[in-house]
XYZ file of C-alpha atoms in Angstrom:
307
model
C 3.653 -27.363 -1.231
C 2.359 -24.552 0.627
C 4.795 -25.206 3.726
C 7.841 -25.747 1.334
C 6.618 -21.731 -0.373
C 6.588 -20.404 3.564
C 10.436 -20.563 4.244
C 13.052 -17.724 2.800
C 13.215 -18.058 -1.025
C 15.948 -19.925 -2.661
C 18.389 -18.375 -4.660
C 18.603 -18.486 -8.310
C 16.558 -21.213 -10.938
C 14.670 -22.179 -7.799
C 13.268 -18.750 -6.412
C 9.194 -19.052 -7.376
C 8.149 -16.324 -10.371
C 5.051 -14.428 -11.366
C 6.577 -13.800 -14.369
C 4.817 -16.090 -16.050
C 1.487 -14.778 -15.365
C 2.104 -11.213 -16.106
C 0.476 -9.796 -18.999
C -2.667 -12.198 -18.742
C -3.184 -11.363 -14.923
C -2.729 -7.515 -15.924
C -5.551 -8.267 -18.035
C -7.350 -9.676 -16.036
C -6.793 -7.065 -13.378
C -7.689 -4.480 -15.714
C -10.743 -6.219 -17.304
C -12.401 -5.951 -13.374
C -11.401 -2.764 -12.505
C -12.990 -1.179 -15.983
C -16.021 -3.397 -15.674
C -16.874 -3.162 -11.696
C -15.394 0.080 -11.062
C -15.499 1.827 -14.707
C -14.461 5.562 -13.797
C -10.561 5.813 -13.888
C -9.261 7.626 -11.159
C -7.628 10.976 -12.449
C -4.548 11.714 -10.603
C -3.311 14.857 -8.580
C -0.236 15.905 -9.821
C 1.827 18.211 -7.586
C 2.841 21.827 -8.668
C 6.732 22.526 -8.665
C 6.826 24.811 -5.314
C 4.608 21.379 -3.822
C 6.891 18.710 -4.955
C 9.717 20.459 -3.715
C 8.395 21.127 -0.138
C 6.831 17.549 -0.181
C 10.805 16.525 -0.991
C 12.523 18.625 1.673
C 10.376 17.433 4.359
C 10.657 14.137 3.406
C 14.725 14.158 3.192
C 14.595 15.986 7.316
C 12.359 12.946 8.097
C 14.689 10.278 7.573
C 17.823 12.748 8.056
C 18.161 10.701 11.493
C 18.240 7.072 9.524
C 21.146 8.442 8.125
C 19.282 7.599 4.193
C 20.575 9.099 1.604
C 16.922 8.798 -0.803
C 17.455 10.260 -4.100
C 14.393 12.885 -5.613
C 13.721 9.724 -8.482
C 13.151 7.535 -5.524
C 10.963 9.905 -3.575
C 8.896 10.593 -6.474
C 8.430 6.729 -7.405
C 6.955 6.482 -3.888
C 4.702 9.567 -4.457
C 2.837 8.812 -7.552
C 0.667 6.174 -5.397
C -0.715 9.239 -3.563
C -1.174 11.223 -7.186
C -2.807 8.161 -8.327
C -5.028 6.245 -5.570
C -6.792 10.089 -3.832
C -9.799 10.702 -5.016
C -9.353 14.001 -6.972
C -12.867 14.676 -7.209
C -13.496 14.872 -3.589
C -10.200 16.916 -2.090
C -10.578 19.565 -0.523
C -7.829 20.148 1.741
C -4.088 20.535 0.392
C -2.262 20.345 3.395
C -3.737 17.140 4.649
C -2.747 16.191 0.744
C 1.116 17.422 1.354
C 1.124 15.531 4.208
C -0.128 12.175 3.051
C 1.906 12.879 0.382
C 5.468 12.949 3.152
C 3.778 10.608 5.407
C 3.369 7.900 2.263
C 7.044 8.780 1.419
C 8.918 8.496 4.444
C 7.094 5.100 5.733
C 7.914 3.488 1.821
C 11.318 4.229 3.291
C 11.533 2.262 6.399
C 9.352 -0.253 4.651
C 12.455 -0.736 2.197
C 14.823 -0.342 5.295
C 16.808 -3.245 6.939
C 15.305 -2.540 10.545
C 18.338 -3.809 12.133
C 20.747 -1.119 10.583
C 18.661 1.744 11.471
C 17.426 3.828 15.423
C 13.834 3.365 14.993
C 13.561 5.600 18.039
C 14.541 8.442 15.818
C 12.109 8.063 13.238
C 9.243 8.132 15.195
C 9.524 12.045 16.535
C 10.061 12.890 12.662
C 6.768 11.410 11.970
C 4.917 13.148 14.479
C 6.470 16.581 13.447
C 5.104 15.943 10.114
C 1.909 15.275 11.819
C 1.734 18.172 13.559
C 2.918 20.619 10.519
C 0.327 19.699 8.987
C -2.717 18.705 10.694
C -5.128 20.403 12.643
C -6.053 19.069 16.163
C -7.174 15.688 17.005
C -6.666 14.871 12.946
C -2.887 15.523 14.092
C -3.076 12.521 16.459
C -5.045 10.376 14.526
C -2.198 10.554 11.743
C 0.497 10.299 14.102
C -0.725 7.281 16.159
C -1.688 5.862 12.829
C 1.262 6.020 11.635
C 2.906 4.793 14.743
C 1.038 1.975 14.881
C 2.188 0.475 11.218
C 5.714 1.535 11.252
C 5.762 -0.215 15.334
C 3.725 -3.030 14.067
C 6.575 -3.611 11.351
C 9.580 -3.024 13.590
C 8.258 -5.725 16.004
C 7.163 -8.479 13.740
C 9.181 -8.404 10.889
C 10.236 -11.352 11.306
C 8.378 -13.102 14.221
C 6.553 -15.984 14.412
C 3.255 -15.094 14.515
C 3.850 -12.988 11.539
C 4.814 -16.425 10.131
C 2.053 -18.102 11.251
C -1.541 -15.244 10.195
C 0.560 -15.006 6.317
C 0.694 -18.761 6.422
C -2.590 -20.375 7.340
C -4.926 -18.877 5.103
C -6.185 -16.167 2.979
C -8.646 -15.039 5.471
C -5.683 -15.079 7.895
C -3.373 -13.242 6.027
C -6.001 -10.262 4.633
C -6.509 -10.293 8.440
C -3.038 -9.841 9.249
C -2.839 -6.893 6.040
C -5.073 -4.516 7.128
C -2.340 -2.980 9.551
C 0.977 -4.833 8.011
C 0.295 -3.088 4.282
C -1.002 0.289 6.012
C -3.999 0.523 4.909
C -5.846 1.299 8.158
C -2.990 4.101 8.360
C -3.474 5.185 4.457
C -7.016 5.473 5.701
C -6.653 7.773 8.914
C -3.888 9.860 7.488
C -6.146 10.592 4.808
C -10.059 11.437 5.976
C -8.560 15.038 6.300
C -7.990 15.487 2.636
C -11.429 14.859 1.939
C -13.180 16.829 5.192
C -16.453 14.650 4.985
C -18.508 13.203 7.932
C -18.939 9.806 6.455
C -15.539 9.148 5.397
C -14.432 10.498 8.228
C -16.143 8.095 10.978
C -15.467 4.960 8.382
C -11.755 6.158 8.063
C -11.576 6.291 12.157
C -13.602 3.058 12.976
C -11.582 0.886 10.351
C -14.385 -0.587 8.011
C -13.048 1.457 4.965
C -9.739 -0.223 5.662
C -11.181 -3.626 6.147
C -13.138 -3.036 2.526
C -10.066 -2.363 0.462
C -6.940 -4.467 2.008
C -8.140 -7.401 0.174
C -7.648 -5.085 -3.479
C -4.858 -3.627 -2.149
C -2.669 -6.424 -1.308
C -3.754 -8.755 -3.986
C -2.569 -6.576 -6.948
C 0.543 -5.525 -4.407
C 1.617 -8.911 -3.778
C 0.938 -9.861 -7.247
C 3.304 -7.334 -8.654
C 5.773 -6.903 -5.816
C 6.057 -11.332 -5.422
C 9.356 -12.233 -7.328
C 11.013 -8.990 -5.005
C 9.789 -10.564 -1.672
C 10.581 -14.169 -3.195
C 13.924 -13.135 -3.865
C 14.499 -11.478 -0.323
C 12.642 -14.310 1.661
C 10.001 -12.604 2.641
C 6.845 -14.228 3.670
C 4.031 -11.378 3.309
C 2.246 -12.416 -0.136
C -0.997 -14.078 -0.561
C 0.149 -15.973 -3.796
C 2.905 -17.664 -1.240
C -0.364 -19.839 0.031
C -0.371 -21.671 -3.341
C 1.993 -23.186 -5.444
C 2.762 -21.115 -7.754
C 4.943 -23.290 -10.414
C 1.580 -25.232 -10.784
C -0.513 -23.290 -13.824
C -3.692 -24.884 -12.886
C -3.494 -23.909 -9.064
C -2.623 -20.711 -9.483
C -5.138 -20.052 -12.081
C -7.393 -21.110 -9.542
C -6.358 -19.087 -6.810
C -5.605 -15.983 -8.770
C -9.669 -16.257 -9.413
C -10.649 -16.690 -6.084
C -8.778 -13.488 -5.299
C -10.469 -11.583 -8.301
C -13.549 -13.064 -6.589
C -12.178 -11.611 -3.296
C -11.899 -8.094 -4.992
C -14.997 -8.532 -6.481
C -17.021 -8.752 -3.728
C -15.319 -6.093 -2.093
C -16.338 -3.569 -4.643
C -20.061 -4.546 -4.697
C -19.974 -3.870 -0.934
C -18.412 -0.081 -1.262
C -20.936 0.503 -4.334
C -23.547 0.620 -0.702
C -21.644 3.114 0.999
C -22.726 7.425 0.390
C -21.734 8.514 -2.467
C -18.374 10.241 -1.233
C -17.053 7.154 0.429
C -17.506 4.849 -2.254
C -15.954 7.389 -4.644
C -13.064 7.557 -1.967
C -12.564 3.774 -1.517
C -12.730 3.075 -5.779
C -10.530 5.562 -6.331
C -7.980 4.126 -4.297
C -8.460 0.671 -5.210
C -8.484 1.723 -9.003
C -5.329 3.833 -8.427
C -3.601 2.053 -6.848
C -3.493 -0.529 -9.727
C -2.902 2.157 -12.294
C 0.143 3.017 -10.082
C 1.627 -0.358 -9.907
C 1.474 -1.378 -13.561
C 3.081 1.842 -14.288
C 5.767 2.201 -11.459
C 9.425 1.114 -11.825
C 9.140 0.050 -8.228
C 7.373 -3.347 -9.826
C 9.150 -3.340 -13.136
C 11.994 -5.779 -12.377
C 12.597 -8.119 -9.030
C 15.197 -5.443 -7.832
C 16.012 -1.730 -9.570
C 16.922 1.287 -8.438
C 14.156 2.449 -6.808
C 12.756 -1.033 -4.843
C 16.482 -1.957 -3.558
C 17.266 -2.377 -0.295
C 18.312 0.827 1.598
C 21.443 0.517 3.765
């Protein structure tokens, strides 16, 4: 069944659904997060004078793509940031302004049909944001992190061996994640919000991306499946089991809470900064998602394709 779940989705009756499994995997969801991580994240909201500069720079960005992204949108795409930073620890505005545009702009091309659009113009706009608003070598750590996942997605979109890593294997595909979903990028776009050593050098070397892609993309894929069912696409976890079965994908949906799990006993031994950092986000992120229109319906206004 697995191979037969792998190829573009069907149309109509026969495109898989999470639906289903909604309210008792939010639950369920919810039930770990409260019990293994226990403080909610508490969200940064931006000021007026902010959300308008993080807005305008954000339209110039993808001013080249010829998108026309409406201030709804752009906000849908920012409350992950408000959500998933650790409040508690920032300490540097900019660096949150400009994970705030960098977030933005690369939800964009994510939503982008590659084909339609110059990717070589998008990539000077990114490292002008960069550079705006980063100091130094954190401007080039942004920039080539950035690079990296927006390249990484231009090139293998649809290849091959993008088929293959998101259809062997869980360990495969979380593999495959940690630069596909951008979490090595959410990671080294944001040490400079937080301006601490530890985070800093875990950020840079990739183990605090390693740690959280697993909680990331579970409760992404989860929420974000009948979308990427409906469009064909191929990078979901809960594509590795058959979904229509209850009993399988009760099964599998608690080998990925185990998944999460043991990911958050691990960050509980990092300092005490990073392991704020790294629950916050995983804990946001999930606040985020059950309350964004982005994963209230298959396709809306704000998760549509962007021509």
């Amino acid at each position: 069944m697995t191979a037969d779940l792998l190829g573009p989705a069907s149309a109509g009756l026969d495109t898989p659904s999470l639906l289903p499994y909604r309210e008792e995997c939010t639950r369920r969801f919810a039930e770990l997060f409260a019990r293994a991580i226990g403080h909610r994240p508490v969200p940064r909201r931006l000021a007026p004078d902010e959300l308008r500069e993080v807005i305008a720079a954000c339209n110039a960005a993808v001013a080249p793509l010829g998108a026309a992204v409406s201030d709804e949108r752009w906000i849908s795409y920012l409350e992950v940031v408000c959500c998933s930073q650790s409040t508690r620890h920032l300490r540097d505005m900019e660096a949150f302004k400009a994970v705030c545009v960098l977030n933005c702009v690369t939800f964009v091309w994510d939503d982008m049909d590659p084909a339609l659009h110059d990717f070589e113009l998008f990539l000077p706009r990114l490292r002008g944001i960069c550079q705006r608003y980063y100091d130094g070598e954190d401007a080039w750590f942004a920039y080539e992190a950035a690079r990296a996942f927006v390249t990484s997605d231009h090139m293998f979109r649809d290849s091959p061996l993008k088929a293959a890593l998101c259809g062997t294997s869980p360990e495969q595909y979380f593999r495959f994640r940690v630069t596909d979903v951008g979490v090595d990028f959410w990671m080294r776009m944001s040490y400079p919000v937080y301006r601490h050593r530890e985070f800093t050098e875990h950020a840079k070397t990739g183990l605090a991306a390693r740690m959280t892609t697993r909680g990331l993309a579970i409760v992404n894929d989860f929420y974000s499946f009948d979308r990427e069912a409906s469009l064909g696409q191929i990078t979901n976890c809960f594509r590795l089991c058959d979904v229509s079965d209850r009993a399988a994908f009760e099964e599998f949906f608690q080998d990925r809470l185990d998944d999460i799990s043991e990911d958050i006993r691990c960050i509980k031994a990092f300092d005490e900064v990073s392991r704020d950092i790294l629950l916050d986000l995983l804990y946001g992120n999930f606040i985020w998602t059950i309350g964004s229109e982005r994963y209230r319906t298959a396709v809306n206004h704000v998760n549509s394709r962007i021509r």
